PDB file of C-alpha atoms in Angstrom:
ATOM      1  CA  MET A 204     -27.847   4.579 -28.951  1.00 42.00           C
ATOM      2  CA  ASN A 205     -27.546   7.846 -27.106  1.00 41.00           C
ATOM      3  CA  ALA A 206     -25.744  10.885 -28.459  1.00 43.00           C
ATOM      4  CA  THR A 207     -22.603  10.410 -26.364  1.00 41.00           C
ATOM      5  CA  ARG A 208     -22.130   6.797 -27.380  1.00 43.00           C
ATOM      6  CA  LYS A 209     -22.877   7.558 -31.006  1.00 45.00           C
ATOM      7  CA  LEU A 210     -20.395  10.411 -30.953  1.00 45.00           C
ATOM      8  CA  GLY A 211     -17.716   8.129 -29.571  1.00 46.00           C
ATOM      9  CA  THR A 212     -18.624   5.727 -32.351  1.00 46.00           C
ATOM     10  CA  LEU A 213     -18.305   8.420 -34.991  1.00 43.00           C
ATOM     11  CA  ILE A 214     -14.996   9.972 -33.985  1.00 41.00           C
ATOM     12  CA  LEU A 215     -13.178   7.080 -32.894  1.00 41.00           C
ATOM     13  CA  MET A 216     -13.195   3.834 -34.998  1.00 36.00           C
ATOM     14  CA  ILE A 217     -12.768  -1.416 -35.639  1.00 32.00           C
ATOM     15  CA  THR A 218     -12.303  -4.863 -37.238  1.00 33.00           C
ATOM     16  CA  LEU A 219     -13.145  -7.856 -39.359  1.00 29.00           C
ATOM     17  CA  ILE A 220     -13.147 -11.620 -38.964  1.00 28.00           C
ATOM     18  CA  GLY A 221     -11.690 -14.117 -41.335  1.00 33.00           C
ATOM     19  CA  ALA A 222     -13.571 -17.384 -41.499  1.00 29.00           C
ATOM     20  CA  LEU A 223     -11.435 -20.487 -41.321  1.00 26.00           C
ATOM     21  CA  LEU A 224     -12.252 -22.974 -44.066  1.00 28.00           C
ATOM     22  CA  SER A 225     -11.410 -26.604 -43.803  1.00 32.00           C
ATOM     23  CA  ALA A 226     -12.196 -29.517 -46.045  1.00 32.00           C
ATOM     24  CA  CYS A 227     -11.629 -33.243 -45.913  1.00 33.00           C
ATOM     25  CA  GLY A 228     -11.048 -35.216 -49.075  1.00 36.00           C
ATOM     26  CA  SER A 229     -12.935 -38.458 -49.523  1.00 35.00           C
ATOM     27  CA  LYS A 230     -10.539 -40.076 -51.974  1.00 33.00           C
ATOM     28  CA  ALA A 231      -7.660 -42.266 -50.783  1.00 34.00           C
ATOM     29  CA  GLU A 232      -4.258 -40.747 -51.296  1.00 37.00           C
ATOM     30  CA  PRO A 233      -1.566 -42.704 -53.179  1.00 37.00           C
ATOM     31  CA  PRO A 234       1.401 -44.032 -51.178  1.00 35.00           C
ATOM     32  CA  THR A 235       4.046 -41.451 -50.361  1.00 36.00           C
ATOM     33  CA  THR A 236       7.700 -42.081 -51.127  1.00 34.00           C
ATOM     34  CA  THR A 237      10.352 -41.580 -48.467  1.00 30.00           C
ATOM     35  CA  ALA A 238      11.569 -38.416 -50.205  1.00 36.00           C
ATOM     36  CA  GLU A 239       8.044 -37.066 -50.396  1.00 39.00           C
ATOM     37  CA  ALA A 240       7.467 -37.904 -46.755  1.00 39.00           C
ATOM     38  CA  GLU A 241      10.663 -36.175 -45.704  1.00 41.00           C
ATOM     39  CA  SER A 242       9.756 -33.144 -47.830  1.00 45.00           C
ATOM     40  CA  GLY A 243       6.284 -33.034 -46.324  1.00 48.00           C
ATOM     41  CA  GLU A 244       7.639 -33.270 -42.814  1.00 47.00           C
ATOM     42  CA  SER A 245      10.070 -30.455 -43.561  1.00 46.00           C
ATOM     43  CA  THR A 246       7.314 -28.218 -44.948  1.00 42.00           C
ATOM     44  CA  THR A 247       5.047 -28.912 -41.992  1.00 41.00           C
ATOM     45  CA  SER A 248       7.865 -28.258 -39.558  1.00 44.00           C
ATOM     46  CA  THR A 249       8.690 -24.951 -41.255  1.00 43.00           C
ATOM     47  CA  ALA A 250       5.056 -23.838 -41.204  1.00 42.00           C
ATOM     48  CA  GLN A 251       4.725 -24.728 -37.537  1.00 47.00           C
ATOM     49  CA  SER A 252       7.965 -22.906 -36.762  1.00 48.00           C
ATOM     50  CA  GLU A 253       6.777 -19.763 -38.556  1.00 51.00           C
ATOM     51  CA  GLN A 254       3.454 -19.877 -36.771  1.00 55.00           C
ATOM     52  CA  SER A 255       5.065 -20.234 -33.327  1.00 72.00           C
ATOM     53  CA  GLU A 256       7.813 -17.649 -33.910  1.00 94.00           C
ATOM     54  CA  THR A 257       7.522 -14.552 -31.702  1.00 96.00           C
ATOM     55  CA  LYS A 258       9.090 -11.138 -31.347  1.00 97.00           C
ATOM     56  CA  SER A 259       9.336  -8.685 -28.469  1.00 97.00           C
ATOM     57  CA  TYR A 260       7.207  -5.547 -28.830  1.00 98.00           C
ATOM     58  CA  THR A 261       6.804  -2.558 -26.488  1.00 98.00           C
ATOM     59  CA  ASP A 262       3.337  -1.034 -26.836  1.00 96.00           C
ATOM     60  CA  SER A 263       1.979   2.489 -26.369  1.00 95.00           C
ATOM     61  CA  LEU A 264       1.678   2.112 -22.595  1.00 95.00           C
ATOM     62  CA  GLY A 265       5.085   0.565 -22.088  1.00 96.00           C
ATOM     63  CA  HIS A 266       4.091  -3.091 -21.850  1.00 96.00           C
ATOM     64  CA  THR A 267       6.780  -5.314 -23.374  1.00 97.00           C
ATOM     65  CA  VAL A 268       5.025  -8.314 -24.907  1.00 97.00           C
ATOM     66  CA  GLU A 269       6.070 -11.414 -26.823  1.00 98.00           C
ATOM     67  CA  ILE A 270       3.773 -11.426 -29.844  1.00 98.00           C
ATOM     68  CA  PRO A 271       3.461 -13.774 -32.838  1.00 97.00           C
ATOM     69  CA  VAL A 272       5.499 -12.787 -35.878  1.00 96.00           C
ATOM     70  CA  ASN A 273       2.667 -14.073 -38.080  1.00 94.00           C
ATOM     71  CA  ALA A 274      -0.502 -13.627 -36.034  1.00 96.00           C
ATOM     72  CA  LYS A 275      -3.441 -15.459 -37.602  1.00 94.00           C
ATOM     73  CA  ARG A 276      -6.316 -14.945 -35.159  1.00 96.00           C
ATOM     74  CA  ILE A 277      -6.384 -11.274 -34.221  1.00 97.00           C
ATOM     75  CA  ILE A 278      -8.909  -9.462 -32.034  1.00 96.00           C
ATOM     76  CA  PHE A 279      -9.206  -5.736 -32.746  1.00 94.00           C
ATOM     77  CA  THR A 280     -10.878  -3.385 -30.282  1.00 89.00           C
ATOM     78  CA  GLY A 281     -11.403   0.087 -31.640  1.00 86.00           C
ATOM     79  CA  SER A 282     -13.419   2.010 -34.193  1.00 87.00           C
ATOM     80  CA  ASP A 283     -10.949   2.105 -37.089  1.00 92.00           C
ATOM     81  CA  LEU A 284     -11.123  -1.366 -38.553  1.00 93.00           C
ATOM     82  CA  GLY A 285      -9.951   0.023 -41.869  1.00 95.00           C
ATOM     83  CA  ASP A 286      -6.503   0.428 -40.304  1.00 96.00           C
ATOM     84  CA  LEU A 287      -6.052  -3.342 -40.583  1.00 96.00           C
ATOM     85  CA  LEU A 288      -8.038  -3.901 -43.763  1.00 94.00           C
ATOM     86  CA  ALA A 289      -5.790  -1.494 -45.626  1.00 95.00           C
ATOM     87  CA  LEU A 290      -2.892  -3.790 -44.731  1.00 96.00           C
ATOM     88  CA  ASP A 291      -4.794  -6.839 -45.994  1.00 94.00           C
ATOM     89  CA  VAL A 292      -5.236  -8.112 -42.443  1.00 94.00           C
ATOM     90  CA  LYS A 293      -8.611  -9.549 -41.443  1.00 93.00           C
ATOM     91  CA  PRO A 294      -9.100 -10.051 -37.685  1.00 95.00           C
ATOM     92  CA  VAL A 295     -11.288 -12.823 -36.313  1.00 96.00           C
ATOM     93  CA  GLY A 296     -13.145 -10.515 -33.944  1.00 96.00           C
ATOM     94  CA  ALA A 297     -13.898  -6.818 -33.454  1.00 94.00           C
ATOM     95  CA  ALA A 298     -16.086  -4.363 -31.567  1.00 89.00           C
ATOM     96  CA  LEU A 299     -18.610  -4.260 -34.401  1.00 90.00           C
ATOM     97  CA  GLY A 300     -21.711  -3.340 -32.446  1.00 80.00           C
ATOM     98  CA  ILE A 301     -20.639   0.251 -31.947  1.00 72.00           C
ATOM     99  CA  ILE A 302     -19.761   0.983 -35.576  1.00 80.00           C
ATOM    100  CA  GLY A 303     -21.415  -1.647 -37.748  1.00 72.00           C
ATOM    101  CA  ASP A 304     -24.201   0.652 -38.960  1.00 77.00           C
ATOM    102  CA  GLN A 305     -22.046   3.773 -39.189  1.00 87.00           C
ATOM    103  CA  ILE A 306     -19.032   2.980 -41.354  1.00 93.00           C
ATOM    104  CA  ALA A 307     -18.537   3.547 -45.075  1.00 94.00           C
ATOM    105  CA  TYR A 308     -17.595  -0.076 -45.826  1.00 94.00           C
ATOM    106  CA  PRO A 309     -20.348  -2.295 -44.309  1.00 91.00           C
ATOM    107  CA  GLU A 310     -19.945  -4.932 -47.013  1.00 91.00           C
ATOM    108  CA  LEU A 311     -16.500  -5.742 -45.613  1.00 91.00           C
ATOM    109  CA  LEU A 312     -17.983  -6.824 -42.278  1.00 86.00           C
ATOM    110  CA  ASP A 313     -19.489 -10.064 -43.570  1.00 84.00           C
ATOM    111  CA  GLY A 314     -18.605 -12.950 -41.283  1.00 82.00           C
ATOM    112  CA  ILE A 315     -17.098 -10.795 -38.542  1.00 83.00           C
ATOM    113  CA  GLU A 316     -17.646 -11.792 -34.928  1.00 94.00           C
ATOM    114  CA  ASP A 317     -18.725  -8.970 -32.642  1.00 94.00           C
ATOM    115  CA  VAL A 318     -16.694  -8.986 -29.423  1.00 93.00           C
ATOM    116  CA  GLY A 319     -18.612  -6.281 -27.596  1.00 85.00           C
ATOM    117  CA  ASP A 320     -17.637  -2.714 -26.789  1.00 76.00           C
ATOM    118  CA  LEU A 321     -14.253  -1.045 -27.217  1.00 68.00           C
ATOM    119  CA  GLN A 322     -12.757  -3.033 -24.340  1.00 72.00           C
ATOM    120  CA  GLY A 323     -14.192  -6.314 -25.541  1.00 79.00           C
ATOM    121  CA  ASP A 324     -16.268  -9.082 -23.966  1.00 89.00           C
ATOM    122  CA  LEU A 325     -13.876 -11.524 -22.276  1.00 94.00           C
ATOM    123  CA  GLU A 326     -16.015 -14.616 -22.790  1.00 94.00           C
ATOM    124  CA  LYS A 327     -16.585 -13.914 -26.471  1.00 95.00           C
ATOM    125  CA  ILE A 328     -12.918 -13.128 -27.076  1.00 96.00           C
ATOM    126  CA  THR A 329     -11.837 -16.323 -25.333  1.00 96.00           C
ATOM    127  CA  SER A 330     -14.185 -18.375 -27.508  1.00 97.00           C
ATOM    128  CA  LEU A 331     -12.405 -17.124 -30.654  1.00 96.00           C
ATOM    129  CA  SER A 332      -9.010 -18.487 -29.504  1.00 97.00           C
ATOM    130  CA  PRO A 333      -7.010 -15.398 -30.514  1.00 97.00           C
ATOM    131  CA  ASP A 334      -3.245 -15.377 -30.807  1.00 97.00           C
ATOM    132  CA  LEU A 335      -3.044 -11.549 -30.602  1.00 98.00           C
ATOM    133  CA  ILE A 336      -5.286  -8.828 -29.162  1.00 97.00           C
ATOM    134  CA  LEU A 337      -4.979  -5.192 -30.250  1.00 96.00           C
ATOM    135  CA  LEU A 338      -6.439  -2.937 -27.566  1.00 94.00           C
ATOM    136  CA  ASP A 339      -7.372   0.697 -28.197  1.00 91.00           C
ATOM    137  CA  ALA A 340      -5.895   2.674 -25.307  1.00 91.00           C
ATOM    138  CA  GLY A 341      -6.449   6.114 -26.782  1.00 80.00           C
ATOM    139  CA  GLY A 342      -9.674   6.963 -24.999  1.00 71.00           C
ATOM    140  CA  SER A 343     -10.860   7.669 -21.467  1.00 66.00           C
ATOM    141  CA  TYR A 344     -12.652   4.302 -21.411  1.00 72.00           C
ATOM    142  CA  TYR A 345      -9.347   2.382 -21.241  1.00 83.00           C
ATOM    143  CA  GLU A 346      -8.872   0.326 -18.071  1.00 86.00           C
ATOM    144  CA  GLU A 347      -5.576  -1.274 -17.085  1.00 89.00           C
ATOM    145  CA  ASN A 348      -7.498  -4.038 -15.330  1.00 91.00           C
ATOM    146  CA  GLN A 349      -9.125  -4.982 -18.640  1.00 91.00           C
ATOM    147  CA  TYR A 350      -5.686  -5.151 -20.226  1.00 94.00           C
ATOM    148  CA  THR A 351      -4.570  -7.545 -17.488  1.00 95.00           C
ATOM    149  CA  LEU A 352      -7.578  -9.788 -18.074  1.00 95.00           C
ATOM    150  CA  LEU A 353      -7.172  -9.747 -21.857  1.00 95.00           C
ATOM    151  CA  SER A 354      -3.458 -10.501 -21.630  1.00 96.00           C
ATOM    152  CA  LYS A 355      -4.336 -13.750 -19.845  1.00 97.00           C
ATOM    153  CA  ILE A 356      -6.256 -14.832 -22.949  1.00 97.00           C
ATOM    154  CA  ALA A 357      -3.592 -13.937 -25.538  1.00 98.00           C
ATOM    155  CA  PRO A 358      -0.665 -11.539 -26.032  1.00 98.00           C
ATOM    156  CA  THR A 359      -2.231  -8.070 -25.818  1.00 97.00           C
ATOM    157  CA  VAL A 360      -0.817  -4.873 -27.302  1.00 97.00           C
ATOM    158  CA  THR A 361      -2.181  -1.369 -26.697  1.00 96.00           C
ATOM    159  CA  TYR A 362      -2.124   1.397 -29.305  1.00 95.00           C
ATOM    160  CA  ASP A 363      -2.898   5.117 -29.212  1.00 92.00           C
ATOM    161  CA  ARG A 364      -5.242   7.337 -31.216  1.00 85.00           C
ATOM    162  CA  LEU A 365      -2.649   8.805 -33.574  1.00 90.00           C
ATOM    163  CA  SER A 366      -2.977  10.266 -37.056  1.00 92.00           C
ATOM    164  CA  THR A 367      -3.956   7.824 -39.787  1.00 96.00           C
ATOM    165  CA  ASN A 368      -0.441   7.510 -41.194  1.00 96.00           C
ATOM    166  CA  GLU A 369       1.050   7.023 -37.737  1.00 96.00           C
ATOM    167  CA  ARG A 370      -1.459   4.291 -36.861  1.00 96.00           C
ATOM    168  CA  VAL A 371      -0.888   2.507 -40.162  1.00 97.00           C
ATOM    169  CA  LYS A 372       2.843   2.481 -39.454  1.00 98.00           C
ATOM    170  CA  VAL A 373       2.280   1.148 -35.925  1.00 97.00           C
ATOM    171  CA  PHE A 374       0.100  -1.709 -37.159  1.00 98.00           C
ATOM    172  CA  GLY A 375       2.519  -2.391 -39.978  1.00 98.00           C
ATOM    173  CA  ASP A 376       5.260  -2.803 -37.364  1.00 97.00           C
ATOM    174  CA  ILE A 377       3.162  -5.010 -35.083  1.00 98.00           C
ATOM    175  CA  LEU A 378       1.869  -7.248 -37.854  1.00 97.00           C
ATOM    176  CA  GLY A 379       4.956  -7.452 -40.044  1.00 96.00           C
ATOM    177  CA  LYS A 380       3.269  -5.356 -42.742  1.00 97.00           C
ATOM    178  CA  GLU A 381       5.776  -2.512 -42.899  1.00 97.00           C
ATOM    179  CA  GLN A 382       5.963  -2.496 -46.694  1.00 98.00           C
ATOM    180  CA  ALA A 383       2.185  -2.534 -47.072  1.00 98.00           C
ATOM    181  CA  ALA A 384       1.974   0.401 -44.661  1.00 98.00           C
ATOM    182  CA  GLU A 385       4.473   2.464 -46.623  1.00 98.00           C
ATOM    183  CA  GLU A 386       2.731   1.613 -49.895  1.00 98.00           C
ATOM    184  CA  TRP A 387      -0.659   2.736 -48.559  1.00 98.00           C
ATOM    185  CA  ILE A 388       0.769   6.034 -47.284  1.00 98.00           C
ATOM    186  CA  LYS A 389       2.407   6.714 -50.649  1.00 98.00           C
ATOM    187  CA  THR A 390      -0.680   5.761 -52.671  1.00 98.00           C
ATOM    188  CA  TYR A 391      -3.012   7.856 -50.523  1.00 97.00           C
ATOM    189  CA  ALA A 392      -0.720  10.885 -50.813  1.00 97.00           C
ATOM    190  CA  GLU A 393      -0.850  10.555 -54.611  1.00 97.00           C
ATOM    191  CA  GLN A 394      -4.645  10.130 -54.569  1.00 96.00           C
ATOM    192  CA  SER A 395      -5.023  13.181 -52.322  1.00 96.00           C
ATOM    193  CA  GLU A 396      -2.899  15.349 -54.588  1.00 95.00           C
ATOM    194  CA  GLN A 397      -4.959  14.353 -57.612  1.00 95.00           C
ATOM    195  CA  VAL A 398      -8.216  15.195 -55.814  1.00 95.00           C
ATOM    196  CA  ARG A 399      -6.880  18.543 -54.563  1.00 94.00           C
ATOM    197  CA  ASN A 400      -5.901  19.454 -58.123  1.00 94.00           C
ATOM    198  CA  GLN A 401      -9.330  18.411 -59.377  1.00 94.00           C
ATOM    199  CA  LEU A 402     -11.147  20.411 -56.695  1.00 93.00           C
ATOM    200  CA  ASP A 403      -8.959  23.495 -57.213  1.00 91.00           C
ATOM    201  CA  LEU A 404      -9.673  24.651 -53.667  1.00 90.00           C
ATOM    202  CA  PRO A 405      -8.654  28.108 -52.462  1.00 89.00           C
ATOM    203  CA  THR A 406      -5.518  28.324 -50.344  1.00 88.00           C
ATOM    204  CA  GLY A 407      -5.103  30.028 -46.996  1.00 91.00           C
ATOM    205  CA  VAL A 408      -8.804  29.924 -46.114  1.00 96.00           C
ATOM    206  CA  THR A 409     -10.248  28.667 -42.830  1.00 98.00           C
ATOM    207  CA  ALA A 410     -12.678  25.834 -42.265  1.00 98.00           C
ATOM    208  CA  SER A 411     -14.513  24.119 -39.428  1.00 98.00           C
ATOM    209  CA  VAL A 412     -16.069  20.699 -39.045  1.00 98.00           C
ATOM    210  CA  PHE A 413     -19.353  20.450 -37.137  1.00 98.00           C
ATOM    211  CA  LEU A 414     -21.154  17.273 -36.126  1.00 96.00           C
ATOM    212  CA  GLN A 415     -24.916  17.498 -35.664  1.00 93.00           C
ATOM    213  CA  LEU A 416     -26.630  14.910 -33.442  1.00 89.00           C
ATOM    214  CA  GLY A 417     -30.265  15.572 -32.655  1.00 83.00           C
ATOM    215  CA  LYS A 418     -30.451  19.074 -31.222  1.00 83.00           C
ATOM    216  CA  ASP A 419     -26.777  19.069 -30.254  1.00 90.00           C
ATOM    217  CA  MET A 420     -23.921  20.463 -32.295  1.00 94.00           C
ATOM    218  CA  TYR A 421     -20.305  19.450 -31.809  1.00 96.00           C
ATOM    219  CA  VAL A 422     -17.187  21.038 -33.216  1.00 97.00           C
ATOM    220  CA  MET A 423     -14.371  18.675 -34.195  1.00 97.00           C
ATOM    221  CA  GLY A 424     -10.688  19.106 -33.352  1.00 95.00           C
ATOM    222  CA  ASN A 425      -8.229  17.415 -35.697  1.00 91.00           C
ATOM    223  CA  SER A 426      -9.579  13.875 -35.849  1.00 89.00           C
ATOM    224  CA  ALA A 427     -11.890  11.845 -38.063  1.00 93.00           C
ATOM    225  CA  LEU A 428     -13.273  13.995 -40.932  1.00 96.00           C
ATOM    226  CA  ALA A 429     -11.392  17.037 -39.613  1.00 97.00           C
ATOM    227  CA  GLU A 430      -8.091  15.295 -40.307  1.00 95.00           C
ATOM    228  CA  THR A 431      -9.069  15.061 -43.977  1.00 96.00           C
ATOM    229  CA  VAL A 432     -10.249  18.689 -44.072  1.00 96.00           C
ATOM    230  CA  TYR A 433      -7.111  20.123 -42.468  1.00 96.00           C
ATOM    231  CA  ASP A 434      -4.322  17.710 -43.371  1.00 94.00           C
ATOM    232  CA  THR A 435      -5.461  16.358 -46.739  1.00 93.00           C
ATOM    233  CA  LEU A 436      -7.488  19.216 -48.243  1.00 95.00           C
ATOM    234  CA  GLN A 437      -5.161  21.690 -46.507  1.00 95.00           C
ATOM    235  CA  PHE A 438      -7.760  24.076 -45.116  1.00 97.00           C
ATOM    236  CA  THR A 439      -6.651  26.152 -42.121  1.00 97.00           C
ATOM    237  CA  PRO A 440      -8.538  25.459 -38.867  1.00 98.00           C
ATOM    238  CA  ALA A 441     -10.698  28.362 -37.715  1.00 98.00           C
ATOM    239  CA  PRO A 442      -8.772  30.275 -34.992  1.00 98.00           C
ATOM    240  CA  LYS A 443     -11.198  29.319 -32.208  1.00 97.00           C
ATOM    241  CA  VAL A 444     -11.032  25.648 -33.215  1.00 98.00           C
ATOM    242  CA  LYS A 445      -7.247  25.687 -33.148  1.00 97.00           C
ATOM    243  CA  GLU A 446      -7.057  27.526 -29.853  1.00 97.00           C
ATOM    244  CA  SER A 447      -9.760  25.634 -27.954  1.00 96.00           C
ATOM    245  CA  LEU A 448      -9.425  22.123 -29.370  1.00 96.00           C
ATOM    246  CA  ILE A 449      -6.451  21.352 -31.596  1.00 96.00           C
ATOM    247  CA  ASP A 450      -3.812  23.065 -29.447  1.00 96.00           C
ATOM    248  CA  LYS A 451      -5.224  21.245 -26.396  1.00 94.00           C
ATOM    249  CA  ASN A 452      -5.441  17.916 -28.220  1.00 89.00           C
ATOM    250  CA  GLU A 453      -9.217  17.849 -27.754  1.00 91.00           C
ATOM    251  CA  ARG A 454     -10.969  15.734 -30.345  1.00 90.00           C
ATOM    252  CA  PHE A 455     -14.383  17.413 -30.103  1.00 93.00           C
ATOM    253  CA  ALA A 456     -16.523  19.687 -27.966  1.00 95.00           C
ATOM    254  CA  ASN A 457     -20.242  20.185 -27.533  1.00 95.00           C
ATOM    255  CA  ILE A 458     -21.043  23.852 -28.100  1.00 94.00           C
ATOM    256  CA  SER A 459     -24.182  25.913 -27.637  1.00 94.00           C
ATOM    257  CA  SER A 460     -25.852  27.406 -30.684  1.00 93.00           C
ATOM    258  CA  GLU A 461     -24.897  30.888 -29.499  1.00 95.00           C
ATOM    259  CA  LEU A 462     -21.202  30.025 -29.870  1.00 96.00           C
ATOM    260  CA  LEU A 463     -21.403  28.509 -33.345  1.00 96.00           C
ATOM    261  CA  PRO A 464     -20.326  31.707 -35.158  1.00 97.00           C
ATOM    262  CA  GLU A 465     -17.174  31.886 -33.007  1.00 97.00           C
ATOM    263  CA  TYR A 466     -16.046  28.428 -34.144  1.00 98.00           C
ATOM    264  CA  ALA A 467     -17.107  28.756 -37.776  1.00 98.00           C
ATOM    265  CA  GLY A 468     -14.510  29.099 -40.504  1.00 98.00           C
ATOM    266  CA  GLU A 469     -14.919  30.504 -43.995  1.00 97.00           C
ATOM    267  CA  TYR A 470     -15.956  27.007 -45.078  1.00 97.00           C
ATOM    268  CA  LEU A 471     -18.127  24.637 -43.061  1.00 98.00           C
ATOM    269  CA  PHE A 472     -18.237  20.840 -43.292  1.00 98.00           C
ATOM    270  CA  VAL A 473     -21.290  19.577 -41.418  1.00 97.00           C
ATOM    271  CA  LEU A 474     -21.693  15.904 -40.538  1.00 97.00           C
ATOM    272  CA  THR A 475     -25.357  15.021 -40.226  1.00 95.00           C
ATOM    273  CA  ASP A 476     -27.759  12.214 -41.049  1.00 92.00           C
ATOM    274  CA  LEU A 477     -30.615  14.682 -41.628  1.00 91.00           C
ATOM    275  CA  SER A 478     -31.978  15.018 -45.122  1.00 92.00           C
ATOM    276  CA  GLU A 479     -32.236  18.443 -46.736  1.00 90.00           C
ATOM    277  CA  GLU A 480     -35.933  18.469 -45.919  1.00 91.00           C
ATOM    278  CA  GLU A 481     -35.222  17.673 -42.264  1.00 91.00           C
ATOM    279  CA  ARG A 482     -32.514  20.343 -42.107  1.00 90.00           C
ATOM    280  CA  ASN A 483     -35.082  22.877 -43.319  1.00 88.00           C
ATOM    281  CA  ASN A 484     -37.596  21.814 -40.669  1.00 85.00           C
ATOM    282  CA  SER A 485     -38.517  24.536 -38.186  1.00 75.00           C
ATOM    283  CA  ASP A 486     -37.017  22.495 -35.324  1.00 81.00           C
ATOM    284  CA  SER A 487     -33.620  22.289 -36.991  1.00 85.00           C
ATOM    285  CA  ILE A 488     -30.721  24.385 -35.794  1.00 89.00           C
ATOM    286  CA  MET A 489     -30.062  25.141 -39.452  1.00 90.00           C
ATOM    287  CA  THR A 490     -33.187  27.340 -39.563  1.00 91.00           C
ATOM    288  CA  THR A 491     -32.192  29.592 -36.656  1.00 93.00           C
ATOM    289  CA  ASP A 492     -31.100  33.191 -37.061  1.00 95.00           C
ATOM    290  CA  ILE A 493     -27.782  32.363 -35.414  1.00 95.00           C
ATOM    291  CA  TRP A 494     -27.021  29.721 -38.010  1.00 95.00           C
ATOM    292  CA  LYS A 495     -28.075  31.975 -40.863  1.00 95.00           C
ATOM    293  CA  SER A 496     -25.795  34.732 -39.538  1.00 96.00           C
ATOM    294  CA  ILE A 497     -22.650  32.643 -40.056  1.00 97.00           C
ATOM    295  CA  PRO A 498     -20.685  34.019 -43.062  1.00 97.00           C
ATOM    296  CA  ALA A 499     -20.073  30.544 -44.526  1.00 97.00           C
ATOM    297  CA  VAL A 500     -23.838  29.954 -44.536  1.00 97.00           C
ATOM    298  CA  LYS A 501     -24.514  33.331 -46.127  1.00 97.00           C
ATOM    299  CA  ASN A 502     -21.849  32.674 -48.777  1.00 96.00           C
ATOM    300  CA  ASN A 503     -23.101  29.170 -49.572  1.00 95.00           C
ATOM    301  CA  LYS A 504     -19.859  27.584 -48.380  1.00 96.00           C
ATOM    302  CA  VAL A 505     -21.458  24.822 -46.312  1.00 97.00           C
ATOM    303  CA  TYR A 506     -21.073  21.163 -47.285  1.00 96.00           C
ATOM    304  CA  TYR A 507     -23.207  18.467 -45.679  1.00 96.00           C
ATOM    305  CA  LEU A 508     -21.791  14.961 -45.318  1.00 96.00           C
ATOM    306  CA  ASN A 509     -23.199  11.722 -43.943  1.00 95.00           C
ATOM    307  CA  THR A 510     -21.827  10.792 -40.528  1.00 94.00           C
ATOM    308  CA  LYS A 511     -20.240   7.642 -42.009  1.00 95.00           C
ATOM    309  CA  TRP A 512     -17.425   9.920 -43.180  1.00 96.00           C
ATOM    310  CA  ASN A 513     -16.513  10.843 -39.604  1.00 94.00           C
ATOM    311  CA  PHE A 514     -13.777   8.214 -39.367  1.00 93.00           C
ATOM    312  CA  ASP A 515     -10.126   8.558 -40.311  1.00 94.00           C
ATOM    313  CA  ASP A 516      -9.201   4.961 -41.094  1.00 96.00           C
ATOM    314  CA  PRO A 517      -7.567   4.309 -44.499  1.00 97.00           C
ATOM    315  CA  ILE A 518     -10.578   2.632 -46.127  1.00 97.00           C
ATOM    316  CA  THR A 519     -12.924   5.489 -45.199  1.00 97.00           C
ATOM    317  CA  LYS A 520     -10.412   8.103 -46.319  1.00 97.00           C
ATOM    318  CA  GLU A 521      -9.863   6.406 -49.676  1.00 97.00           C
ATOM    319  CA  ARG A 522     -13.588   6.218 -50.353  1.00 97.00           C
ATOM    320  CA  LEU A 523     -14.133   9.793 -49.200  1.00 97.00           C
ATOM    321  CA  MET A 524     -11.511  10.970 -51.687  1.00 96.00           C
ATOM    322  CA  ASP A 525     -13.608   9.350 -54.435  1.00 96.00           C
ATOM    323  CA  GLU A 526     -16.752  11.124 -53.205  1.00 96.00           C
ATOM    324  CA  LEU A 527     -15.381  14.583 -52.462  1.00 95.00           C
ATOM    325  CA  PRO A 528     -15.706  15.965 -56.007  1.00 94.00           C
ATOM    326  CA  SER A 529     -19.407  15.150 -55.911  1.00 94.00           C
ATOM    327  CA  ILE A 530     -19.867  16.441 -52.345  1.00 93.00           C
ATOM    328  CA  LEU A 531     -18.145  19.729 -53.165  1.00 91.00           C
ATOM    329  CA  GLY A 532     -19.923  20.094 -56.463  1.00 86.00           C
ATOM    330  CA  LYS A 533     -16.781  19.750 -58.559  1.00 70.00           C
TER     331      LYS A 533
END
């Protein structure tokens, strides 16, 4: 996987599959009375009615679509599978190949069908007989033609790359999980407050989030881990980060080593898969004079995190909250 693809994997975000279980009994059933038969027919009719019931929904790109009220076989294209898992929704297919080895919850992927890249493989998606397709339209890779093709397979709804809370609300609306969405938002806010109190972080100080991939260094805007740093931990973005990325709604930028000090805040959060030994290797950017000249480095205010934390879905954010005291040495 090249650096560009891996970066897209890290800052964007995906789905799970629920296996359908069926069983046939071998024992003969006793005769059914007329009342029981009528009751059974009524129950079956109600279930079928609920399953076939639809509602009109206008998606992020203005498509008005008739979608199932109780979708059962969902395809999710995107990198933030935790958005659905947090609502107790398990899709039947997802773009797992691009994030399967990067996320913080790999054990939740058991049994998931991989449907290809972020736009999805049409043949694979068709084979899963979906009743709803959720299509990530928040990146430059989105193609309206792909939407047209997918919508011929099943009702297809696009969604944007919003903040975590906004996305959770959108999916809650689409999937009839509004209450679950509100409950997650409330619970996470309480968890965040508890962690902030435990960490006793300084107020009014600046921070930056860097992502190291090979010999390249990227600075993050206000997405993925940066959303947690700025919105949850309440650090202030470094002025250059705010001016060059956040104010322009840029999610990340590749910067030369010479410019690192300009983007560095008083605290640095560095996403990297390098071990401490590898970071201290002579080929590492972390051994250069430019890196060592950064005030946060001099003041020992640099925190290294595994790249699996560079997602902003609810599951990742919950688990990161549990790990932050250890990461920050608190």
